[in-house]
């Protein structure tokens, strides 16, 4: 927010601790491990698929097994590469991303989207969409809340009118029904 | 002659007022959304998928052909003026187009990109017209084992081209394949990876996956970097939009060469647009008499790659229509649009949906002309669009992404899935995992499995069938080369760099 943010050491608030400049960021290692975990899960659940009739040559389990093994193998290689840091370009990219990333707006955006998906049906499409638009703009740094709310309202009403009334795609009307 | 008759029939239908209007709307919407920074053709098509709920299949596909082409046109505008490549295939355009814009020659760069795309698009559409039906006839004779092998080849090339490291590309691909597994197995009715959630019995909504990965992921990425990343500087369009005689002289050969490079590579079942654009860029650099200008704004470096890009993109429609195999992320999203109408592209498409196919092809010709007419005079308008404040732009993207996903089933579950995939896309982008293989795996996976099981049934469970049939074995061998080739090249280069050290 303040101009100092840009010049302060960005590693500070990203990781919560001061990282020495030559240390490799953790994100590639975490990502590779997550892929490996996904591979193990795919493989594990593949065994839970009941095989169909016996006379079939290849049942519903074979392809999932293939996919699970493939994911495990590829992810294992990625894990090894990430921990050995054998890809300097990736390390550089991850460091750059860590330097430029602020987590607060990301979390705020995700929270907004989750609220939106729960608000949609009870509050109505155009009502929640107008609010979503204004709040997203605010999270992303817009400071003209009145203007954004107005644009959001017009946009939401236009979409609602076009899709619900003209094209017949049902969108939740919410508590306040429109006269038109 | 048959082809010409069919094409005439297609034009007859494409020239109907509704279809003309739809083609026009598609081109405008496509360029409009494609121009917006951060939105490449794949995202553009994914964002506009909900429009397919409204029209009949033919009308919708005409609309989408326009969006597809328009999105590509729009991408060159951002590449030139903002130095933002919408996807990897636009990188060469940023290399030469942006320096041109910086030296006040944006008008010429934009014009050569637009006219070159028109030339390439038109020639390629002629190619599709005549080679498409023939390719469909060949495709009809392909057995499941070969079909599966071709899909593996498509997977391998997409993975190899977009990933710097094949392991990460393969992770993305296999995760996509796993997502494609979710749902009821079509052959035996077994539920797989549904965890008892009834909404998952039909599988994960692929539109939610695409919109989440591309649009929501992009929004999160913007949010994360908005304060610390330097804002892209928009350049004013210098001079008038158009080309001097000198520009024409230097452009027309690159256009044709770019088309000649882009069309055949794009049309291969393993094509894509990245290889031909970079190839064209290198060819122009080598052949040019203005070698010193390269890197500082050589018009050949915009004309050639832009033509190659467009030709390859049109070429991509060949395997998409005749084999049902998309070879780029954008084509993958386009295939989703087809499938939403229960139109399954493949060898039979030209016979069973003859009217639809030919209307679509005719509308490609029309779309090309429209884009040229529409885009050159409207460039100043697109430029104004580029000045939209980023927060409002992102908010708008999210609104339309949510609308598209929600309208699918009028169910918030899909929206939740899209948000999850948005988070995944954001994470993958930050850690160097390409998303194109994922989307292709998710779209093509179920088809690949069907062909795989058919082949296995044919061989009575003998796994070697893929290697004992010569054609299938050859295609699989090619896939291996496609994957291992770049790796080997990198290893070789590294060795060569290392060698001098011990000597000294």
XYZ file of C-alpha atoms in Angstrom:
684
model
C 0.000 0.000 0.000
C 2.725 2.418 0.929
C 5.452 3.095 -1.585
C 7.931 1.495 0.796
C 6.404 -1.913 0.101
C 8.068 -2.087 -3.251
C 11.524 -1.453 -1.887
C 11.315 -3.498 1.325
C 12.728 -7.007 1.234
C 9.814 -8.934 -0.268
C 10.964 -12.266 1.157
C 10.014 -10.881 4.552
C 6.265 -11.171 4.487
C 6.032 -13.885 1.855
C 7.670 -16.596 3.916
C 7.370 -14.974 7.296
C 11.126 -15.049 7.767
C 14.102 -13.409 6.178
C 15.519 -15.787 3.593
C 19.137 -15.507 2.564
C 19.236 -14.448 -1.063
C 20.980 -17.582 -2.312
C 18.521 -20.036 -0.794
C 16.216 -21.803 -3.218
C 12.482 -21.182 -2.793
C 10.407 -24.092 -1.592
C 7.505 -23.797 -4.023
C 8.867 -26.178 -6.727
C 9.553 -28.839 -4.105
C 6.089 -28.468 -2.560
C 4.436 -28.586 -5.980
C 6.313 -31.747 -6.984
C 5.419 -33.425 -3.685
C 1.754 -32.534 -4.161
C 1.812 -34.110 -7.617
C 3.383 -37.225 -6.120
C 0.681 -37.337 -3.442
C -1.966 -37.039 -6.150
C -0.318 -39.911 -8.010
C -0.345 -42.140 -4.937
C -4.008 -41.262 -4.356
C -4.975 -42.053 -7.950
C -3.138 -45.358 -7.727
C -4.569 -46.244 -4.328
C -8.146 -45.535 -5.304
C -7.685 -47.439 -8.559
C -7.543 -50.633 -6.528
C -10.897 -49.741 -5.008
C -12.572 -49.903 -8.424
C -14.410 -53.218 -8.657
C -13.436 -55.101 -11.788
C -16.395 -55.799 -14.060
C -17.271 -59.121 -15.659
C -14.449 -61.653 -15.791
C -14.703 -62.308 -19.509
C -13.495 -58.814 -20.262
C -9.897 -58.516 -21.290
C -9.485 -55.060 -19.849
C -11.809 -53.867 -17.137
C -12.470 -50.432 -15.674
C -9.394 -50.643 -13.467
C -6.609 -51.027 -16.027
C -6.517 -47.484 -17.388
C -6.679 -45.826 -13.949
C -3.745 -48.019 -12.892
C -1.816 -46.891 -15.958
C -2.582 -43.241 -15.216
C -1.689 -43.639 -11.543
C 1.652 -45.275 -12.308
C 2.396 -42.614 -14.932
C 1.642 -39.776 -12.526
C 3.740 -41.376 -9.789
C 6.732 -41.880 -12.073
C 6.594 -38.377 -13.582
C 6.069 -36.774 -10.183
C 8.957 -38.762 -8.666
C 11.287 -37.424 -11.332
C 9.946 -33.905 -10.682
C 10.516 -34.362 -6.930
C 14.101 -35.466 -7.460
C 14.750 -32.557 -9.835
C 13.143 -30.059 -7.483
C 15.128 -31.219 -4.441
C 18.402 -31.336 -6.333
C 17.637 -27.970 -7.895
C 18.807 -29.280 -11.246
C 16.747 -26.747 -13.187
C 18.255 -23.303 -12.608
C 15.657 -21.627 -14.851
C 12.853 -22.967 -12.683
C 14.616 -21.943 -9.500
C 15.027 -18.463 -10.906
C 11.367 -18.341 -11.934
C 10.199 -19.538 -8.515
C 12.384 -16.973 -6.794
C 10.981 -14.235 -9.002
C 7.421 -15.371 -8.296
C 8.077 -15.469 -4.561
C 9.504 -11.971 -4.746
C 6.475 -10.600 -6.584
C 3.717 -12.497 -4.790
C 1.440 -11.019 -2.189
C -0.792 -13.621 -0.602
C -3.402 -11.360 0.949
C -5.234 -10.388 -2.243
C -5.137 -14.015 -3.424
C -6.750 -15.205 -0.215
C -9.268 -12.365 -0.330
C -10.215 -13.205 -3.911
C -10.672 -16.886 -3.068
C -12.788 -16.001 -0.037
C -14.944 -13.709 -2.188
C -15.511 -16.450 -4.752
C -16.476 -18.985 -2.092
C -18.903 -16.516 -0.482
C -20.290 -15.781 -3.936
C -21.023 -19.405 -4.705
C -22.904 -19.777 -1.427
C -24.707 -16.440 -1.786
C -25.807 -16.967 -5.363
C -28.947 -19.011 -4.773
C -30.345 -17.331 -1.639
C -29.455 -13.724 -2.498
C -30.042 -13.825 -6.236
C -27.806 -13.519 -9.270
C -27.675 -9.822 -10.004
C -27.499 -8.842 -6.345
C -24.529 -11.066 -5.514
C -22.799 -10.396 -8.838
C -22.919 -6.626 -8.387
C -21.390 -6.987 -4.936
C -18.779 -9.463 -6.218
C -17.711 -7.060 -8.961
C -17.306 -4.115 -6.618
C -15.435 -6.099 -3.968
C -13.097 -7.799 -6.463
C -12.223 -4.415 -7.919
C -11.520 -3.144 -4.416
C -9.342 -6.124 -3.502
C -7.366 -5.514 -6.670
C -6.621 -1.968 -5.676
C -9.424 0.136 -7.099
C -10.338 2.887 -4.677
C -13.421 4.263 -6.424
C -15.936 2.016 -4.705
C -18.999 3.995 -5.764
C -18.078 3.901 -9.429
C -17.223 0.195 -9.234
C -20.493 -0.632 -7.501
C -22.406 1.215 -10.179
C -20.564 -0.558 -13.008
C -21.060 -3.867 -11.227
C -24.772 -3.257 -10.837
C -25.261 -2.279 -14.468
C -23.195 -5.249 -15.661
C -25.008 -7.708 -13.396
C -28.429 -6.428 -14.427
C -27.470 -6.536 -18.097
C -26.247 -10.129 -17.811
C -29.316 -11.113 -15.822
C -31.655 -9.546 -18.316
C -29.845 -11.017 -21.324
C -29.406 -14.554 -20.061
C -32.395 -15.062 -17.799
C -35.062 -13.073 -19.562
C -33.975 -13.153 -23.205
C -32.072 -16.395 -23.582
C -33.951 -18.458 -21.028
C -30.990 -19.579 -18.949
C -32.315 -19.611 -15.434
C -30.364 -17.511 -12.949
C -31.491 -17.322 -9.322
C -33.813 -14.317 -8.808
C -33.178 -14.024 -5.070
C -35.369 -12.321 -2.550
C -36.021 -9.074 -4.375
C -37.720 -9.978 -7.632
C -37.446 -7.606 -10.532
C -40.598 -6.267 -12.070
C -39.402 -6.649 -15.661
C -15.993 -31.649 -57.768
C -17.821 -33.162 -54.862
C -15.864 -30.952 -52.532
C -16.822 -27.816 -54.450
C -20.486 -28.783 -54.396
C -20.350 -29.406 -50.678
C -18.530 -26.135 -50.141
C -21.134 -24.257 -52.190
C -23.821 -25.810 -50.028
C -21.865 -24.689 -46.991
C -21.651 -21.134 -48.308
C -25.369 -21.191 -48.978
C -25.990 -21.919 -45.337
C -23.217 -19.684 -44.026
C -24.593 -16.702 -45.930
C -27.933 -16.960 -44.165
C -28.520 -13.773 -42.166
C -28.382 -15.556 -38.819
C -25.095 -17.319 -39.545
C -23.533 -14.155 -40.965
C -24.583 -12.314 -37.842
C -23.145 -15.070 -35.660
C -19.865 -15.088 -37.572
C -19.693 -11.322 -37.159
C -20.537 -11.524 -33.464
C -17.944 -14.251 -32.983
C -15.177 -12.296 -34.722
C -15.970 -9.143 -32.756
C -16.287 -10.890 -29.397
C -13.180 -12.951 -30.078
C -11.035 -9.926 -30.946
C -12.539 -7.926 -28.109
C -11.777 -10.499 -25.452
C -8.557 -11.613 -27.130
C -7.167 -8.082 -27.039
C -7.522 -7.870 -23.271
C -4.150 -8.512 -21.676
C -3.687 -11.959 -20.208
C -6.470 -13.520 -22.213
C -5.062 -15.788 -24.912
C -7.241 -17.654 -27.405
C -7.779 -20.639 -25.078
C -9.079 -18.433 -22.282
C -11.163 -16.429 -24.725
C -12.906 -19.527 -26.041
C -13.338 -20.953 -22.527
C -14.849 -17.717 -21.227
C -17.338 -17.565 -24.072
C -18.416 -21.213 -23.818
C -21.722 -20.357 -22.090
C -22.872 -18.728 -25.309
C -23.176 -22.246 -26.712
C -26.221 -22.866 -24.565
C -28.216 -20.583 -26.730
C -27.853 -21.527 -30.360
C -28.341 -24.581 -32.531
C -25.142 -26.604 -33.085
C -24.342 -25.154 -36.511
C -24.911 -21.587 -35.376
C -22.854 -22.101 -32.245
C -19.926 -23.594 -34.140
C -20.008 -20.725 -36.636
C -19.893 -18.377 -33.662
C -17.009 -20.302 -32.143
C -15.021 -20.374 -35.359
C -15.254 -16.579 -35.300
C -14.247 -16.420 -31.640
C -11.318 -18.766 -32.317
C -9.970 -16.638 -35.169
C -10.793 -13.362 -33.431
C -8.990 -14.434 -30.279
C -5.858 -15.073 -32.307
C -6.022 -11.677 -33.998
C -6.519 -9.967 -30.689
C -3.468 -11.717 -29.282
C -1.110 -10.045 -31.744
C -2.355 -6.609 -30.661
C -1.383 -7.216 -27.029
C 1.880 -8.817 -28.121
C 2.838 -5.743 -30.135
C 1.551 -2.947 -27.909
C 1.991 -4.436 -24.454
C 4.783 -6.961 -25.004
C 2.457 -9.601 -23.502
C 2.291 -12.839 -25.486
C -1.143 -14.430 -24.994
C 0.474 -17.834 -25.362
C 3.844 -19.223 -26.341
C 3.082 -19.042 -30.069
C 2.939 -15.233 -29.818
C 6.421 -14.902 -28.360
C 8.155 -14.179 -31.713
C 5.642 -11.392 -32.349
C 6.654 -9.714 -29.106
C 10.327 -10.040 -30.081
C 9.970 -7.904 -33.201
C 6.526 -6.306 -32.947
C 7.088 -4.611 -29.622
C 10.388 -2.970 -30.658
C 8.623 -1.788 -33.820
C 5.922 -0.207 -31.683
C 8.564 1.369 -29.472
C 10.139 3.036 -32.474
C 6.765 4.409 -33.543
C 5.953 1.790 -36.152
C 3.106 0.075 -34.307
C 0.718 0.791 -37.177
C 2.835 -1.144 -39.650
C 3.375 -4.023 -37.207
C -0.338 -4.349 -36.517
C -1.131 -4.169 -40.222
C 1.367 -6.806 -41.288
C 0.106 -9.085 -38.529
C -3.510 -8.641 -39.592
C -2.938 -8.966 -43.330
C -0.510 -11.843 -42.854
C -3.061 -13.645 -40.709
C -5.665 -13.108 -43.391
C -3.424 -14.496 -46.125
C -2.400 -17.489 -44.025
C -5.909 -18.137 -42.778
C -7.390 -18.086 -46.261
C -4.769 -20.360 -47.792
C -5.106 -22.760 -44.874
C -8.863 -22.842 -45.154
C -8.476 -23.835 -48.809
C -6.181 -26.573 -47.547
C -8.753 -27.789 -45.028
C -11.436 -27.734 -47.698
C -9.622 -30.125 -49.970
C -7.519 -32.208 -47.606
C -10.089 -32.532 -44.832
C -12.426 -35.032 -46.517
C -9.452 -37.071 -47.720
C -7.979 -37.161 -44.259
C -11.316 -38.269 -42.850
C -11.345 -41.169 -45.303
C -7.899 -42.255 -44.192
C -8.893 -41.822 -40.565
C -11.854 -44.134 -41.056
C -9.523 -47.022 -41.795
C -7.513 -46.516 -38.624
C -7.869 -49.293 -36.063
C -8.163 -48.689 -32.294
C -4.508 -49.523 -31.652
C -3.369 -46.844 -34.120
C -5.972 -44.436 -32.847
C -4.670 -44.817 -29.341
C -1.106 -44.408 -30.615
C -2.036 -41.167 -32.391
C -3.504 -39.808 -29.177
C -0.319 -40.743 -27.337
C 1.595 -38.848 -30.015
C -0.617 -35.792 -29.517
C -0.076 -35.991 -25.762
C 3.663 -36.391 -26.191
C 4.138 -33.437 -28.521
C 1.947 -31.045 -26.558
C 3.748 -32.039 -23.397
C 7.190 -31.752 -24.931
C 6.581 -28.449 -26.685
C 5.126 -26.470 -23.827
C 7.244 -27.817 -21.008
C 10.835 -26.860 -20.371
C 11.140 -30.082 -18.451
C 9.244 -33.160 -19.680
C 8.698 -34.467 -16.147
C 6.588 -31.453 -15.223
C 4.674 -31.607 -18.511
C 3.948 -35.292 -17.892
C 2.749 -34.547 -14.357
C 0.288 -32.081 -15.830
C -0.801 -34.556 -18.524
C -1.355 -37.468 -16.144
C -3.252 -35.283 -13.697
C -5.522 -34.307 -16.592
C -5.997 -37.956 -17.525
C -6.883 -38.709 -13.899
C -9.503 -35.948 -13.950
C -10.929 -37.519 -17.106
C -11.357 -40.790 -15.198
C -13.833 -39.339 -12.710
C -17.385 -40.560 -13.256
C -19.188 -43.686 -14.332
C -17.173 -45.994 -16.578
C -19.022 -46.002 -19.876
C -18.421 -49.674 -20.604
C -19.230 -51.335 -17.299
C -21.133 -48.714 -15.318
C -18.645 -48.778 -12.456
C -18.297 -45.563 -10.510
C -14.711 -44.356 -10.424
C -13.239 -41.603 -8.253
C -16.702 -40.251 -7.434
C -16.406 -40.629 -3.639
C -20.156 -41.056 -3.483
C -20.800 -37.490 -4.680
C -23.733 -37.745 -7.101
C -22.685 -34.585 -8.956
C -19.512 -36.401 -10.008
C -21.253 -39.386 -11.649
C -21.264 -37.556 -14.981
C -17.618 -36.719 -14.514
C -16.004 -33.398 -13.683
C -17.509 -30.681 -15.837
C -14.699 -29.981 -18.253
C -15.911 -26.419 -18.803
C -15.462 -25.774 -15.092
C -11.940 -27.174 -15.376
C -11.080 -24.997 -18.376
C -12.607 -21.791 -17.008
C -11.033 -22.401 -13.608
C -7.550 -23.135 -14.944
C -7.481 -20.297 -17.436
C -9.758 -17.472 -16.286
C -9.849 -17.824 -12.493
C -6.187 -18.846 -12.408
C -5.328 -15.705 -14.374
C -7.344 -13.544 -11.980
C -5.539 -15.002 -8.962
C -2.203 -14.499 -10.677
C -3.061 -10.863 -11.361
C -4.111 -10.399 -7.746
C -0.881 -11.875 -6.428
C 1.371 -9.671 -8.493
C -0.635 -6.488 -8.816
C 1.478 -4.290 -6.558
C 4.971 -5.617 -7.007
C 5.162 -6.611 -10.648
C 5.943 -3.697 -12.926
C 2.850 -2.661 -14.834
C 3.132 -3.312 -18.559
C 3.561 -0.060 -20.381
C 1.103 0.468 -23.177
C 2.635 2.013 -26.245
C 0.794 4.558 -28.348
C 0.013 3.474 -31.892
C 2.499 5.489 -33.853
C 1.785 6.665 -37.375
C -1.173 5.572 -39.393
C -2.280 1.956 -39.450
C -1.105 0.564 -42.707
C 2.001 -0.394 -44.567
C 4.363 1.498 -46.818
C 5.308 -0.033 -50.176
C 8.605 -0.989 -48.582
C 6.700 -2.838 -45.813
C 4.673 -4.708 -48.405
C 7.830 -5.702 -50.269
C 9.357 -7.050 -47.091
C 6.176 -8.762 -45.870
C 4.659 -10.780 -48.651
C 7.305 -13.459 -48.869
C 7.369 -14.043 -45.083
C 3.576 -14.366 -45.159
C 3.752 -17.120 -47.748
C 6.714 -18.847 -46.149
C 5.039 -18.663 -42.761
C 1.912 -20.248 -44.199
C 3.947 -22.982 -45.867
C 5.627 -23.765 -42.545
C 2.570 -23.426 -40.339
C -0.108 -25.292 -42.242
C 1.494 -28.747 -42.586
C 2.900 -28.796 -39.060
C -0.373 -27.595 -37.588
C -2.291 -30.201 -39.563
C -0.266 -33.116 -38.198
C -2.044 -34.938 -35.393
C 0.846 -33.810 -33.238
C 0.998 -30.234 -34.456
C 0.287 -27.190 -32.378
C 1.392 -23.678 -33.199
C 4.551 -23.216 -31.153
C 7.029 -25.094 -33.338
C 6.023 -23.472 -36.658
C 6.035 -19.915 -35.273
C 9.518 -20.256 -33.851
C 10.653 -22.074 -36.990
C 9.294 -19.281 -39.162
C 11.001 -16.680 -37.000
C 14.359 -18.415 -37.453
C 13.839 -18.841 -41.193
C 13.067 -15.144 -41.625
C 16.030 -14.182 -39.520
C 18.308 -16.306 -41.663
C 16.913 -15.205 -45.007
C 16.477 -11.537 -44.241
C 18.652 -8.904 -45.856
C 18.059 -6.783 -42.758
C 19.605 -9.161 -40.233
C 20.824 -6.293 -38.095
C 17.261 -5.128 -37.519
C 16.255 -8.405 -35.878
C 15.647 -7.902 -32.197
C 15.132 -4.200 -32.864
C 11.939 -4.417 -34.872
C 12.264 -6.219 -38.202
C 8.913 -6.393 -39.956
C 9.746 -9.844 -41.363
C 9.862 -11.141 -37.800
C 6.249 -10.122 -37.313
C 4.927 -11.052 -40.752
C 6.350 -14.593 -40.880
C 5.503 -15.857 -37.387
C 2.047 -14.265 -37.400
C 1.245 -15.995 -40.689
C 2.708 -19.270 -39.417
C 0.725 -18.904 -36.215
C -2.535 -18.427 -38.030
C -1.851 -21.149 -40.585
C -0.989 -23.608 -37.837
C -4.100 -22.681 -35.899
C -6.226 -23.348 -38.974
C -4.262 -26.514 -39.597
C -5.077 -27.647 -36.065
C -8.712 -27.836 -37.158
C -7.794 -30.767 -39.452
C -6.951 -33.346 -36.788
C -9.684 -31.825 -34.630
C -12.414 -32.321 -37.217
C -11.236 -35.555 -38.827
C -9.772 -37.434 -35.855
C -11.377 -35.651 -32.933
C -7.885 -34.957 -31.605
C -7.071 -31.454 -30.390
C -3.381 -30.582 -30.540
C -3.422 -27.312 -28.607
C -5.108 -26.014 -25.489
C -7.380 -23.808 -27.597
C -8.408 -26.730 -29.782
C -9.069 -28.685 -26.593
C -11.518 -26.045 -25.421
C -13.041 -25.963 -28.907
C -13.588 -29.725 -28.666
C -15.455 -29.119 -25.411
C -17.771 -26.771 -27.325
C -18.409 -29.531 -29.880
C -19.074 -32.104 -27.192
C -21.554 -29.851 -25.422
C -23.706 -30.301 -28.495
C -23.141 -34.034 -28.663
C -21.217 -33.450 -31.851
C -18.224 -35.770 -31.702
C -15.595 -34.767 -34.246
C -13.967 -37.759 -35.886
C -13.721 -39.715 -39.107
C -17.497 -39.932 -39.493
C -18.144 -36.239 -38.960
C -17.861 -35.373 -42.648
C -20.521 -37.971 -43.469
C -22.921 -37.800 -40.558
C -22.813 -34.029 -40.079
C -21.986 -32.988 -43.604
C -24.110 -29.826 -43.549
C -22.621 -28.712 -40.256
C -19.027 -29.286 -41.338
C -19.351 -27.448 -44.608
C -21.179 -24.515 -43.067
C -18.372 -24.327 -40.536
C -15.684 -24.407 -43.234
C -17.500 -21.797 -45.311
C -17.796 -19.595 -42.261
C -14.035 -19.835 -41.795
C -13.582 -18.124 -45.177
C -16.133 -15.496 -44.223
C -14.633 -15.010 -40.776
C -11.210 -14.372 -42.272
C -12.494 -11.616 -44.507
C -14.576 -10.133 -41.715
C -11.621 -10.029 -39.362
C -9.487 -8.190 -41.872
C -12.210 -5.659 -42.649
C -13.139 -5.359 -39.002
C -9.726 -5.240 -37.446
C -7.706 -2.741 -39.402
C -10.103 0.165 -38.900
C -11.001 -0.893 -35.380
C -7.456 -1.131 -34.029
C -7.732 2.332 -32.390
C -10.821 1.087 -30.580
C -9.049 -2.067 -29.338
C -6.229 0.143 -28.152
C -8.678 2.118 -26.016
C -9.848 -1.185 -24.584
C -6.296 -1.939 -23.497
C -6.502 1.075 -21.203
C -9.277 -0.444 -19.083
C -8.215 -0.360 -15.433
C -6.853 -3.756 -14.452
C -9.082 -4.175 -11.332
C -12.271 -3.665 -13.339
C -11.019 -5.957 -16.070
C -10.271 -8.765 -13.648
C -13.587 -8.276 -11.857
C -15.359 -8.540 -15.204
C -13.438 -11.706 -16.136
C -14.474 -13.307 -12.849
C -18.117 -12.353 -13.354
C -18.201 -13.965 -16.783
C -16.211 -16.998 -15.680
C -18.677 -17.584 -12.841
C -21.639 -17.037 -15.136
C -20.380 -19.591 -17.648
C -19.718 -22.254 -15.060
C -22.920 -21.653 -13.140
C -25.085 -21.695 -16.254
C -23.778 -25.198 -17.063
C -25.922 -26.968 -14.524
C -27.319 -24.100 -12.447
C -25.498 -25.676 -9.596
C -22.928 -24.129 -7.289
C -20.920 -27.387 -7.165
C -19.428 -26.690 -10.580
C -18.526 -23.208 -9.456
C -16.696 -24.715 -6.494
C -14.825 -27.052 -8.842
C -13.873 -24.095 -11.027
C -12.500 -22.203 -8.012
C -10.445 -25.257 -7.029
C -9.037 -25.491 -10.523
C -8.348 -21.773 -10.465
C -6.176 -22.336 -7.421
C -4.508 -25.284 -9.155
C -3.853 -23.237 -12.301
C -2.393 -20.422 -10.226
C -0.087 -22.822 -8.390
C 0.996 -24.601 -11.563
C 1.817 -21.360 -13.290
C 3.995 -20.239 -10.404
C 5.946 -23.488 -10.296
C 6.542 -24.072 -13.978
C 3.890 -26.698 -14.742
C 2.175 -26.065 -18.095
C -1.640 -26.298 -18.068
C -2.158 -27.226 -21.741
C -1.307 -30.938 -21.225
C -3.740 -31.059 -18.318
C -6.675 -29.774 -20.312
C -5.838 -32.078 -23.235
C -5.566 -35.053 -20.923
C -8.904 -34.292 -19.320
C -10.650 -33.814 -22.681
C -9.014 -36.667 -24.560
C -8.558 -39.124 -21.700
C -11.946 -40.833 -21.886
C -11.575 -41.248 -25.648
C -8.060 -42.598 -25.279
C -9.296 -45.119 -22.726
C -12.097 -46.298 -25.017
C -9.695 -46.866 -27.901
C -7.215 -48.513 -25.554
C -9.803 -50.997 -24.334
C -11.103 -51.657 -27.829
C -7.585 -52.447 -28.977
C -7.077 -54.725 -25.992
C -10.363 -56.495 -26.635
C -9.308 -56.971 -30.244
C -6.039 -58.573 -29.157
C -7.786 -60.544 -26.408
C -5.824 -58.870 -23.680
C -2.430 -58.978 -25.315
C -0.565 -55.785 -24.355
C 1.923 -56.147 -27.175
C -0.691 -55.231 -29.798
C 0.468 -51.599 -29.687
C 3.984 -52.642 -30.624
C 3.363 -55.514 -33.019
C 1.175 -53.536 -35.411
C 3.728 -51.682 -37.546
C 1.834 -48.406 -37.910
C 0.985 -48.203 -34.227
C 4.554 -49.066 -33.259
C 5.917 -46.399 -35.602
C 3.609 -43.723 -34.155
C 4.505 -44.695 -30.596
C 8.179 -44.552 -31.525
C 7.634 -41.024 -32.866
C 5.991 -40.076 -29.569
C 9.014 -41.306 -27.712
C 11.278 -39.216 -29.923
C 9.030 -36.191 -29.436
C 9.370 -36.541 -25.674
C 12.993 -37.601 -25.443
C 14.322 -35.430 -28.277
C 14.279 -32.092 -26.455
C 15.692 -33.782 -23.361
C 18.565 -35.288 -25.318
C 19.247 -31.974 -27.032
C 19.412 -30.220 -23.672
C 21.738 -32.861 -22.245
C 23.999 -32.573 -25.286
C 24.143 -28.822 -24.962
C 24.973 -29.075 -21.276
C 27.767 -31.543 -21.997
C 29.217 -29.299 -24.634
C 29.204 -26.390 -22.238
C 30.914 -28.459 -19.592
C 33.609 -29.991 -21.752
C 36.027 -27.068 -22.042
C 36.311 -26.759 -18.265
C 38.549 -29.760 -17.464
C 40.852 -28.845 -20.348
C 41.611 -25.430 -18.882
